[in-house]
Coordinates of C-alpha atoms and ligand atoms in Angstrom, one line a residue:
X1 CA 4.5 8.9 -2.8
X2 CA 6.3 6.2 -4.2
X3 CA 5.4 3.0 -6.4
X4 CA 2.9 1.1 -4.3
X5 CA -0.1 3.1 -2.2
X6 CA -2.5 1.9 0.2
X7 CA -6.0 3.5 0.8
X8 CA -7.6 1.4 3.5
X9 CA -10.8 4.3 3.5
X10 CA -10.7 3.9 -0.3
X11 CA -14.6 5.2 -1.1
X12 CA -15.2 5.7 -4.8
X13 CA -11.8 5.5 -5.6
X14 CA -10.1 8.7 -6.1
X15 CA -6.7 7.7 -4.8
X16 CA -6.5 4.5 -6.4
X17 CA -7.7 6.1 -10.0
X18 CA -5.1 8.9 -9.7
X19 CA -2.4 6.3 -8.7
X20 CA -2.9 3.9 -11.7
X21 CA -2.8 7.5 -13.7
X22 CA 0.2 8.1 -12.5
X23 CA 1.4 4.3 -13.5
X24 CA 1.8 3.0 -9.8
X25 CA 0.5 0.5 -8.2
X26 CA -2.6 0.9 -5.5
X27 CA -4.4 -1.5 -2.7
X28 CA -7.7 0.0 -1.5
X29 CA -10.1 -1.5 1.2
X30 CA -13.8 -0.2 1.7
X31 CA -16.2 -1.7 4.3
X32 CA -19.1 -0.5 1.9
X33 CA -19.4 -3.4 -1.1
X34 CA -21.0 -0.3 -2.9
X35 CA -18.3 1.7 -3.1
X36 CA -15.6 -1.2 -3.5
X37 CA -18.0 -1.6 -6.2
X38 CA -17.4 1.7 -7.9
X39 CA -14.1 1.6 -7.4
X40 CA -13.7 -1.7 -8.8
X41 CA -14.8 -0.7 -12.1
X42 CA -13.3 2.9 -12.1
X43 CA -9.7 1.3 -11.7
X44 CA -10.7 -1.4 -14.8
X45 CA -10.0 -0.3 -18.1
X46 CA -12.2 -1.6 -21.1
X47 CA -10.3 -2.9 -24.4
X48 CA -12.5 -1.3 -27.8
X49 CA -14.2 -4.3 -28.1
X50 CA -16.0 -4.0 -24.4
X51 CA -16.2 -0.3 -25.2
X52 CA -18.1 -1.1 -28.3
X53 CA -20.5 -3.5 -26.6
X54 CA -21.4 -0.9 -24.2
X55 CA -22.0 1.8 -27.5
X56 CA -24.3 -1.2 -29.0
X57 CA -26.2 -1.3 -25.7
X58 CA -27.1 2.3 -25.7
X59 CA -27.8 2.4 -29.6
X60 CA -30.7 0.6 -29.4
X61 CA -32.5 2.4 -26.5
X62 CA -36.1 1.4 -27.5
X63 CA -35.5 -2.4 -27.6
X64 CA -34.5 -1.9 -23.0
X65 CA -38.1 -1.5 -22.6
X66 CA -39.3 -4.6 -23.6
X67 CA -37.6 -6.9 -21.1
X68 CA -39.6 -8.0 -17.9
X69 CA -38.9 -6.0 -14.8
X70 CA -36.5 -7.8 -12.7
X71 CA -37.0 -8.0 -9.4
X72 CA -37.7 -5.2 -6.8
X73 CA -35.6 -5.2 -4.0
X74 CA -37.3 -6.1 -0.5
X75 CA -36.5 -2.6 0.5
X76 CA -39.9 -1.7 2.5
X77 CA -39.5 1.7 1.3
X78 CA -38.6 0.7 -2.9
X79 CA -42.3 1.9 -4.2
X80 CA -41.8 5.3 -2.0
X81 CA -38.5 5.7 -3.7
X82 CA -39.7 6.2 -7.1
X83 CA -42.7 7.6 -9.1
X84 CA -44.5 3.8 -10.1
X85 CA -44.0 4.5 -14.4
X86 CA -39.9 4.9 -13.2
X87 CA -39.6 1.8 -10.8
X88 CA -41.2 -0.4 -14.0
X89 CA -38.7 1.8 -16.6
X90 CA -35.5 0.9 -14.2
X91 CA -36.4 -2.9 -13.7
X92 CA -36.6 -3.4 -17.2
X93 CA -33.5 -1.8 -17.9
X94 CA -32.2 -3.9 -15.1
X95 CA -33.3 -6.8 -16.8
X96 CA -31.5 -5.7 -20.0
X97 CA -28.6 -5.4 -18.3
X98 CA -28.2 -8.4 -17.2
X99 CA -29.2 -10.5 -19.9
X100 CA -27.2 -8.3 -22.4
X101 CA -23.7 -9.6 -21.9
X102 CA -21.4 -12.3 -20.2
X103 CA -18.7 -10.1 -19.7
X104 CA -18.3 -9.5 -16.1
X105 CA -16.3 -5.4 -16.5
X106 CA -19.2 -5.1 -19.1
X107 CA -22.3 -5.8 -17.1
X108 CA -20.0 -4.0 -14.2
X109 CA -19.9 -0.8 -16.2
X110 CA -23.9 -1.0 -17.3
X111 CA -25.1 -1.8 -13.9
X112 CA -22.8 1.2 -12.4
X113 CA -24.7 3.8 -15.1
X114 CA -27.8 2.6 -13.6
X115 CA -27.1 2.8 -10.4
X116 CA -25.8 6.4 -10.6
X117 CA -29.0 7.5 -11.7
X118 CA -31.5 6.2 -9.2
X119 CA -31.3 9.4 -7.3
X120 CA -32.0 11.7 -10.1
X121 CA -34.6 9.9 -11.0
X122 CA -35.8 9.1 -7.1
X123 CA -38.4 10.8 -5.5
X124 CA -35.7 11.3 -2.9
X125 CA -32.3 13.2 -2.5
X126 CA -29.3 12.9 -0.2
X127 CA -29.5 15.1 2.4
X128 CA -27.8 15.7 5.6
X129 CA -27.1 12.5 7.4
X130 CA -29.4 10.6 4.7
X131 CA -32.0 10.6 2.8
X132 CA -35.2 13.3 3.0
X133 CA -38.5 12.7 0.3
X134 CA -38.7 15.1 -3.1
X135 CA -42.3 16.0 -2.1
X136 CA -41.0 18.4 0.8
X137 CA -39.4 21.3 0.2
X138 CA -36.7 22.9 2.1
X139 CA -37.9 26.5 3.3
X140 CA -35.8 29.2 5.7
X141 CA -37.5 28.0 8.4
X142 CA -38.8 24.0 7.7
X143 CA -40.0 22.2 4.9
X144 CA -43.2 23.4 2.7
X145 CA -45.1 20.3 1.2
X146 CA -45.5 20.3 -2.6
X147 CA -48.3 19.8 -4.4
X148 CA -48.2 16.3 -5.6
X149 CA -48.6 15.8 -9.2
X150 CA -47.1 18.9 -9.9
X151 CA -43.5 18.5 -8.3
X152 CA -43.3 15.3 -10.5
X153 CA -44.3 17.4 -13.3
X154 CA -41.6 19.8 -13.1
X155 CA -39.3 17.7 -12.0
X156 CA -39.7 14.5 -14.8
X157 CA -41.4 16.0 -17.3
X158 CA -44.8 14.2 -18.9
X159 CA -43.5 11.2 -19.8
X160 CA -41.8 9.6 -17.1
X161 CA -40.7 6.7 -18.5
X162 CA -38.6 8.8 -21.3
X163 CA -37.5 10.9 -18.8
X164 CA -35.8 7.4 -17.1
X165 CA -34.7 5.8 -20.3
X166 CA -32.9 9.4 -21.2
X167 CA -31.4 9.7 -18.0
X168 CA -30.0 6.3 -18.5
X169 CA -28.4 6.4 -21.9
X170 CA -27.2 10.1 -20.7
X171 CA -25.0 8.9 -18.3
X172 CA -24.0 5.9 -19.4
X173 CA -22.9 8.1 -22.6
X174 CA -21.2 10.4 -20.0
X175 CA -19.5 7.8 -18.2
X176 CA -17.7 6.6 -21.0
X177 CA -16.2 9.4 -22.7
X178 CA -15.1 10.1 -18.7
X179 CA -13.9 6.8 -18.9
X180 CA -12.0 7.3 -22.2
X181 CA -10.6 10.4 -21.0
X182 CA -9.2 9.1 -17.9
X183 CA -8.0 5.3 -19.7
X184 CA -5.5 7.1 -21.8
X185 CA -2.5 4.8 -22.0
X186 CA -4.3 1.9 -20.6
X187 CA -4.0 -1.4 -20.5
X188 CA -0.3 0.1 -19.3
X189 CA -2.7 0.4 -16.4
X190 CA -1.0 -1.8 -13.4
X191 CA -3.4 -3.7 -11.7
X192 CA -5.3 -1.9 -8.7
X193 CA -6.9 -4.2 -6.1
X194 CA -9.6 -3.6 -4.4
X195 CA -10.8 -5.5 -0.8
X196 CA -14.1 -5.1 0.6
X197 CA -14.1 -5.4 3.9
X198 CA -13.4 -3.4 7.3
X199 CA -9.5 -2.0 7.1
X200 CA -9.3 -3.0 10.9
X201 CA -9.9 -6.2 9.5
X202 CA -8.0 -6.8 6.4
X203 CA -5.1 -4.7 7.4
X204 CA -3.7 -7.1 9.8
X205 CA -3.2 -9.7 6.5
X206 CA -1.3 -7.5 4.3
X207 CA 2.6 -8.2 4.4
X208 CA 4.8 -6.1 6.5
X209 CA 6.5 -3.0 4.6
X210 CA 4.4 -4.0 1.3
X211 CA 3.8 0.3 0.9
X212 CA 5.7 3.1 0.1
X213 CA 3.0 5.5 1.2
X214 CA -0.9 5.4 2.6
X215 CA -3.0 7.5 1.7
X216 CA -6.1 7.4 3.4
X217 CA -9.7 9.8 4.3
X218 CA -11.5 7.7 6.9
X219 CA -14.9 8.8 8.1
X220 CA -15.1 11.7 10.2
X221 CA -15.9 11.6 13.6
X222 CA -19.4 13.4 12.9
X223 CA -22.2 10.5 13.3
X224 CA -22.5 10.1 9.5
X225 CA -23.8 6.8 8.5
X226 CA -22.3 6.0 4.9
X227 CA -25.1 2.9 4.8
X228 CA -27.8 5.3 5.7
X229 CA -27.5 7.9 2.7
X230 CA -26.7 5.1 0.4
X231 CA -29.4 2.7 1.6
X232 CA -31.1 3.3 -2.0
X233 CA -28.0 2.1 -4.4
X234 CA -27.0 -0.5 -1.9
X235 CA -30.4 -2.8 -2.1
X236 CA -31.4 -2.1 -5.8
X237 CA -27.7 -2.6 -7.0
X238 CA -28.2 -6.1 -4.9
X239 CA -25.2 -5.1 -2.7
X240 CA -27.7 -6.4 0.6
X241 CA -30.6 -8.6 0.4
X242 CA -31.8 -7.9 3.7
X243 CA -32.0 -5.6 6.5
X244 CA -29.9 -8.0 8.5
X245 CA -26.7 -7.9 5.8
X246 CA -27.7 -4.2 6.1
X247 CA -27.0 -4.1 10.0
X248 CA -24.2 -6.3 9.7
X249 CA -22.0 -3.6 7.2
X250 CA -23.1 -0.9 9.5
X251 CA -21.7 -3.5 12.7
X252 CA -18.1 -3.5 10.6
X253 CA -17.9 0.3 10.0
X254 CA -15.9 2.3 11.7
X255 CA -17.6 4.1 15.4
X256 CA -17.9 7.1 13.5
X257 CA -21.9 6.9 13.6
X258 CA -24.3 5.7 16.1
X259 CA -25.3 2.7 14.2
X260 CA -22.0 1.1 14.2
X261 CA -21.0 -1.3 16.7
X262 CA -21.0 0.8 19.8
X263 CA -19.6 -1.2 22.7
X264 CA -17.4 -1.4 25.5
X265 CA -13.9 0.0 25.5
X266 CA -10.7 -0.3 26.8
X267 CA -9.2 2.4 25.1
X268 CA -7.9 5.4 27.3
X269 CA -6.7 8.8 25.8
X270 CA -6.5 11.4 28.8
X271 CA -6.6 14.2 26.1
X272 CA -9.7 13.5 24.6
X273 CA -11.5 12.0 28.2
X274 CA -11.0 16.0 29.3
X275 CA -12.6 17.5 25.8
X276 CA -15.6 14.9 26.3
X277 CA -15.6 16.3 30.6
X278 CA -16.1 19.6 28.4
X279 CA -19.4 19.0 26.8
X280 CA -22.0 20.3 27.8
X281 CA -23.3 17.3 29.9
X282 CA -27.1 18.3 29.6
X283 CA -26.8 18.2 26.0
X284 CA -28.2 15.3 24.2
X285 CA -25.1 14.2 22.6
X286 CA -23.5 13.9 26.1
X287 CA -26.5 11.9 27.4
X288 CA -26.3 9.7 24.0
X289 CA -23.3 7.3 23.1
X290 CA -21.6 10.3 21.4
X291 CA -19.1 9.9 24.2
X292 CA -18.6 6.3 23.5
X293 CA -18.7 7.0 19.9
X294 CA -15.7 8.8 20.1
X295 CA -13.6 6.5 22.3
X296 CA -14.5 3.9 19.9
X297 CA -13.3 6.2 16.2
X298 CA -10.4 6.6 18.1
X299 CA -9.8 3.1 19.2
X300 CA -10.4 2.5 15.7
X301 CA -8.0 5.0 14.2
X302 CA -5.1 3.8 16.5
X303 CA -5.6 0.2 15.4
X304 CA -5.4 1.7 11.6
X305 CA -2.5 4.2 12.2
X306 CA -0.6 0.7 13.8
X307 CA -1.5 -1.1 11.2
X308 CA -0.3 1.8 8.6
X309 CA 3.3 2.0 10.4
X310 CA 3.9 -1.4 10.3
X311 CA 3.0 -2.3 6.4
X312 CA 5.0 0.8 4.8
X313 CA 8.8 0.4 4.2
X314 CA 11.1 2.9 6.3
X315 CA 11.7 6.3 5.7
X316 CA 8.1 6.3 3.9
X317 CA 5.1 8.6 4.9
X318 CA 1.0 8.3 5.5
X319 CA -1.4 10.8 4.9
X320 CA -4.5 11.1 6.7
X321 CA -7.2 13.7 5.1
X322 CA -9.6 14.2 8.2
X323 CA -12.2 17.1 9.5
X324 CA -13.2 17.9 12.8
X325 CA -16.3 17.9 14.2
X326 CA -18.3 19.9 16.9
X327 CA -20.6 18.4 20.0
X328 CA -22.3 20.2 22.9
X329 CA -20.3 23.3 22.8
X330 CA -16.9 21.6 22.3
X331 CA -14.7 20.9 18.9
X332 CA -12.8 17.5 18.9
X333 CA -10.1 18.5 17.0
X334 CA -9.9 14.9 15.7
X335 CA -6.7 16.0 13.1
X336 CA -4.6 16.5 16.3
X337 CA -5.9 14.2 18.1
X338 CA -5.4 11.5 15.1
X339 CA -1.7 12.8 15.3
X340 CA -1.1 12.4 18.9
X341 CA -2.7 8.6 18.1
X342 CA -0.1 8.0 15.5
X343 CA 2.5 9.2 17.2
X344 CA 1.4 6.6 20.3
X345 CA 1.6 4.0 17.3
X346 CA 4.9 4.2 16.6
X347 CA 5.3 7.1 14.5
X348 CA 7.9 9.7 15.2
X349 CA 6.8 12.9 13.6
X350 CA 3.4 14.4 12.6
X351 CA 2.7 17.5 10.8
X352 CA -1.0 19.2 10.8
X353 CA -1.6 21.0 7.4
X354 CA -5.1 22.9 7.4
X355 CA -6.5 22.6 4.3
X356 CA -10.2 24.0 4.9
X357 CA -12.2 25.6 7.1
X358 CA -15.6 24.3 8.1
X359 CA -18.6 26.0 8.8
X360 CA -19.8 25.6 12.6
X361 CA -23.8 25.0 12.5
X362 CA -26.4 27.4 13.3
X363 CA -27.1 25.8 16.8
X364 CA -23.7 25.8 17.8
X365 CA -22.9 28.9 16.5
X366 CA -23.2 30.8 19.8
X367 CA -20.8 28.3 22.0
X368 CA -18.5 27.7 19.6
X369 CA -17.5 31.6 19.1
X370 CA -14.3 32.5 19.1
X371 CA -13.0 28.6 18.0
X372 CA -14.5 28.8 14.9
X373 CA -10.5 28.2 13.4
X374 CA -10.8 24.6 15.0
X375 CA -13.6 23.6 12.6
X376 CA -11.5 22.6 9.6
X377 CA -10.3 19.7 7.5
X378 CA -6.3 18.9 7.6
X379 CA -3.9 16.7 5.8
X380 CA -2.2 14.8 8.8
X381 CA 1.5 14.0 7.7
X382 CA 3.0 11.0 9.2
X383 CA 6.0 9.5 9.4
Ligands
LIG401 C1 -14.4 9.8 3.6 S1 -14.9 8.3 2.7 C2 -13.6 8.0 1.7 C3 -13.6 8.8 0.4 C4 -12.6 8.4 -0.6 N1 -11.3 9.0 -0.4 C5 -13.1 8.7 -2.0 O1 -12.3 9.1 -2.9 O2 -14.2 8.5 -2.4 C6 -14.8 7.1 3.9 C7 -15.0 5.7 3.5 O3 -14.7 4.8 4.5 C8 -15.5 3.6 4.4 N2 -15.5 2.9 5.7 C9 -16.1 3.1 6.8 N3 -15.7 2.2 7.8 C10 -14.8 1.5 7.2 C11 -13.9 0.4 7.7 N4 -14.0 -0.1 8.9 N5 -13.0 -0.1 6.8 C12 -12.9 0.3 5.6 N6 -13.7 1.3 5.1 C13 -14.6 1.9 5.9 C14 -16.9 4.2 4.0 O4 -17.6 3.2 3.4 C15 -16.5 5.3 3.1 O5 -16.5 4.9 1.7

């Protein structure tokens, strides 16, 4: 692995947390301000005095409520996203939070607590490729509507704005006996840097050879749209102020989904032209821009996997974690086919190892049988 690591896909941080852990050095890069967020402030350790600031914050729980809301965001959706006695509860914790402190890892901590618990205390849950409303339920066969009033009941007890305050001090109190845990040794911590900003982008500017290894679990080729699930956290944590800043992050992803920037494409891989020719060309995702979709990811990957050959020293390795996916009747076996990129890129040697297997969906069970093997997730060596 060596002393210095590069995630360029680096999420909410895993690699970059388990690197300083293990006293090396890490560079991550997320297109998502979100999660360079949340990794930002995993990969900071807090001396006792920030520690303490943060235990005087959740001490006096009662005095949270008495700030003025802050702002809602200009979400159109904001007052469908919460029950209205929980919107008021988390604006005025808001508030608190930012009037409590002029530490900068301080108010980063806080406002991370808060945003972790906006879908707990939502009216809405991840689901799928996004998000899907509290007051449906999912049934064998479709959603049931619940009765409202009651579902809120269950769900948040009587009084809702205790219910929000709890949650709060909960978690917070969670995260930072998590924190603790994990800070052991720290401020031996090296520093871990953390770029927001599309990899295809940023990569280009790091030095040559900088690396001793990359590490990396891009998006998978599957149409999920990491802006869509996430819309919530991204405008109440202020991460977008509009829908235009929103469109624009989705514009930098990677063509993994159909919301990113779709266009024109030069690239030509004769392997995966033939698997496309294989779909099912009735099928909606051949009649959609799944096609170009995929010639885009895998533009995308090979301008990555160049990238990730030329910045690590010789002799030194990248890992690429990635899963496959299915569409109209046909698997794209995107591990091998993110090998046979790399080794296009300049790498000499790949080596697949299958770490999962995925379940194929209902729908496709039927086309897919018999390749059911094909739908896993793989560690692609490199080197
Ligand atoms: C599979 S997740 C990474 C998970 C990560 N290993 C972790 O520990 O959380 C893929 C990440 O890639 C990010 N992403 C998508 N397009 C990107 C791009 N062009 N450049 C950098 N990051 C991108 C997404 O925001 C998402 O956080």
């Amino acid at each position: 692995m060596g002393e210095k690591i590069l995630d360029p896909f680096a999420g909410s941080g895993s690699i970059m947390v388990g690197a300083a852990q293990l006293d090396r050095e890490s560079v991550g890069i997320d297109v998502s301000p979100l999660a360079a967020f949340i990794t930002k402030v995993k990969v900071t350790p807090l001396d006792d005095l920030q520690v303490g600031a943060i235990r005087k914050f959740i001490e006096q729980p009662n005095t949270l409520l008495v700030s003025d809301p802050w702002p809602a965001p200009a979400l159109k959706i904001a007052h469908k996203m919460f029950e209205p006695d929980i919107l008021e509860t988390l604006l005025r914790i808001r508030r608190a939070i930012e009037a409590w402190t002029e530490d900068q890892d301080v108010h980063d901590f806080l406002l991370l607590a808060w945003i972790s618990i906006l879908e707990s205390v939502g009216s809405y849950f991840k689901e799928g490729n996004g998000i899907k409303y509290r007051n449906k339920k999912r049934e064998a066969v479709g959603y049931s509507v619940r009765i409202d009033g009651v579902w809120q009941l269950e769900r948040f007890g009587e009084d809702q704005k205790a219910f929000t305050l709890q949650s709060f001090t909960r978690h917070l109190g969670h995260m930072l006996k998590d924190a603790e845990s994990v800070w052991v040794g720290q401020p031996a911590w090296k520093r871990q840097v953390i770029h927001t900003g599309s990899a295809t982008e940023i990569m280009p500017g790091l030095p040559d050879q900088a690396f001793d290894s990359v590490i990396f679990s891009p998006p998978y080729a599957n149409r999920f749209d990491y802006f869509e699930a996430t819309k919530v956290e991204m405008w109440f944590g202020g991460f977008v102020k509009s829908y235009a800043d929103l469109n624009t992050l989705r514009k930098q992803s990677m063509r993994s989904h159909l919301g990113s920037a779709l266009g024109d494409t030069d690239y030509v891989n004769d392997d995966l032209e033939s698997l496309i020719s294989l779909m099912d060309q009735d099928s909606y995702a051949a009649k959609s821009r799944v096609p170009s979709l995929l010639r885009g990811y895998f533009e995308d990957m090979k301008s990555v996997l160049t990238q990730c050959r030329r910045v690590t020293k010789a002799g030194s390795r990248t890992y690429v974690v990635v899963g496959n996916s299915a569409y109209a009747g046909v698997i794209m076996p995107t591990d091998s086919l993110c090998a046979q990129v790399a080794l296009a890129s300049g790498f000499k040697n790949a080596k697949l190892h299958v770490v999962r297997h995925l379940t194929v969906a209902p729908q496709q069970r039927d086309q897919l049988r018999g390749y059911e093997s094909f739908m896993r997730e793989s560690v692609v060596e490199l080197w």
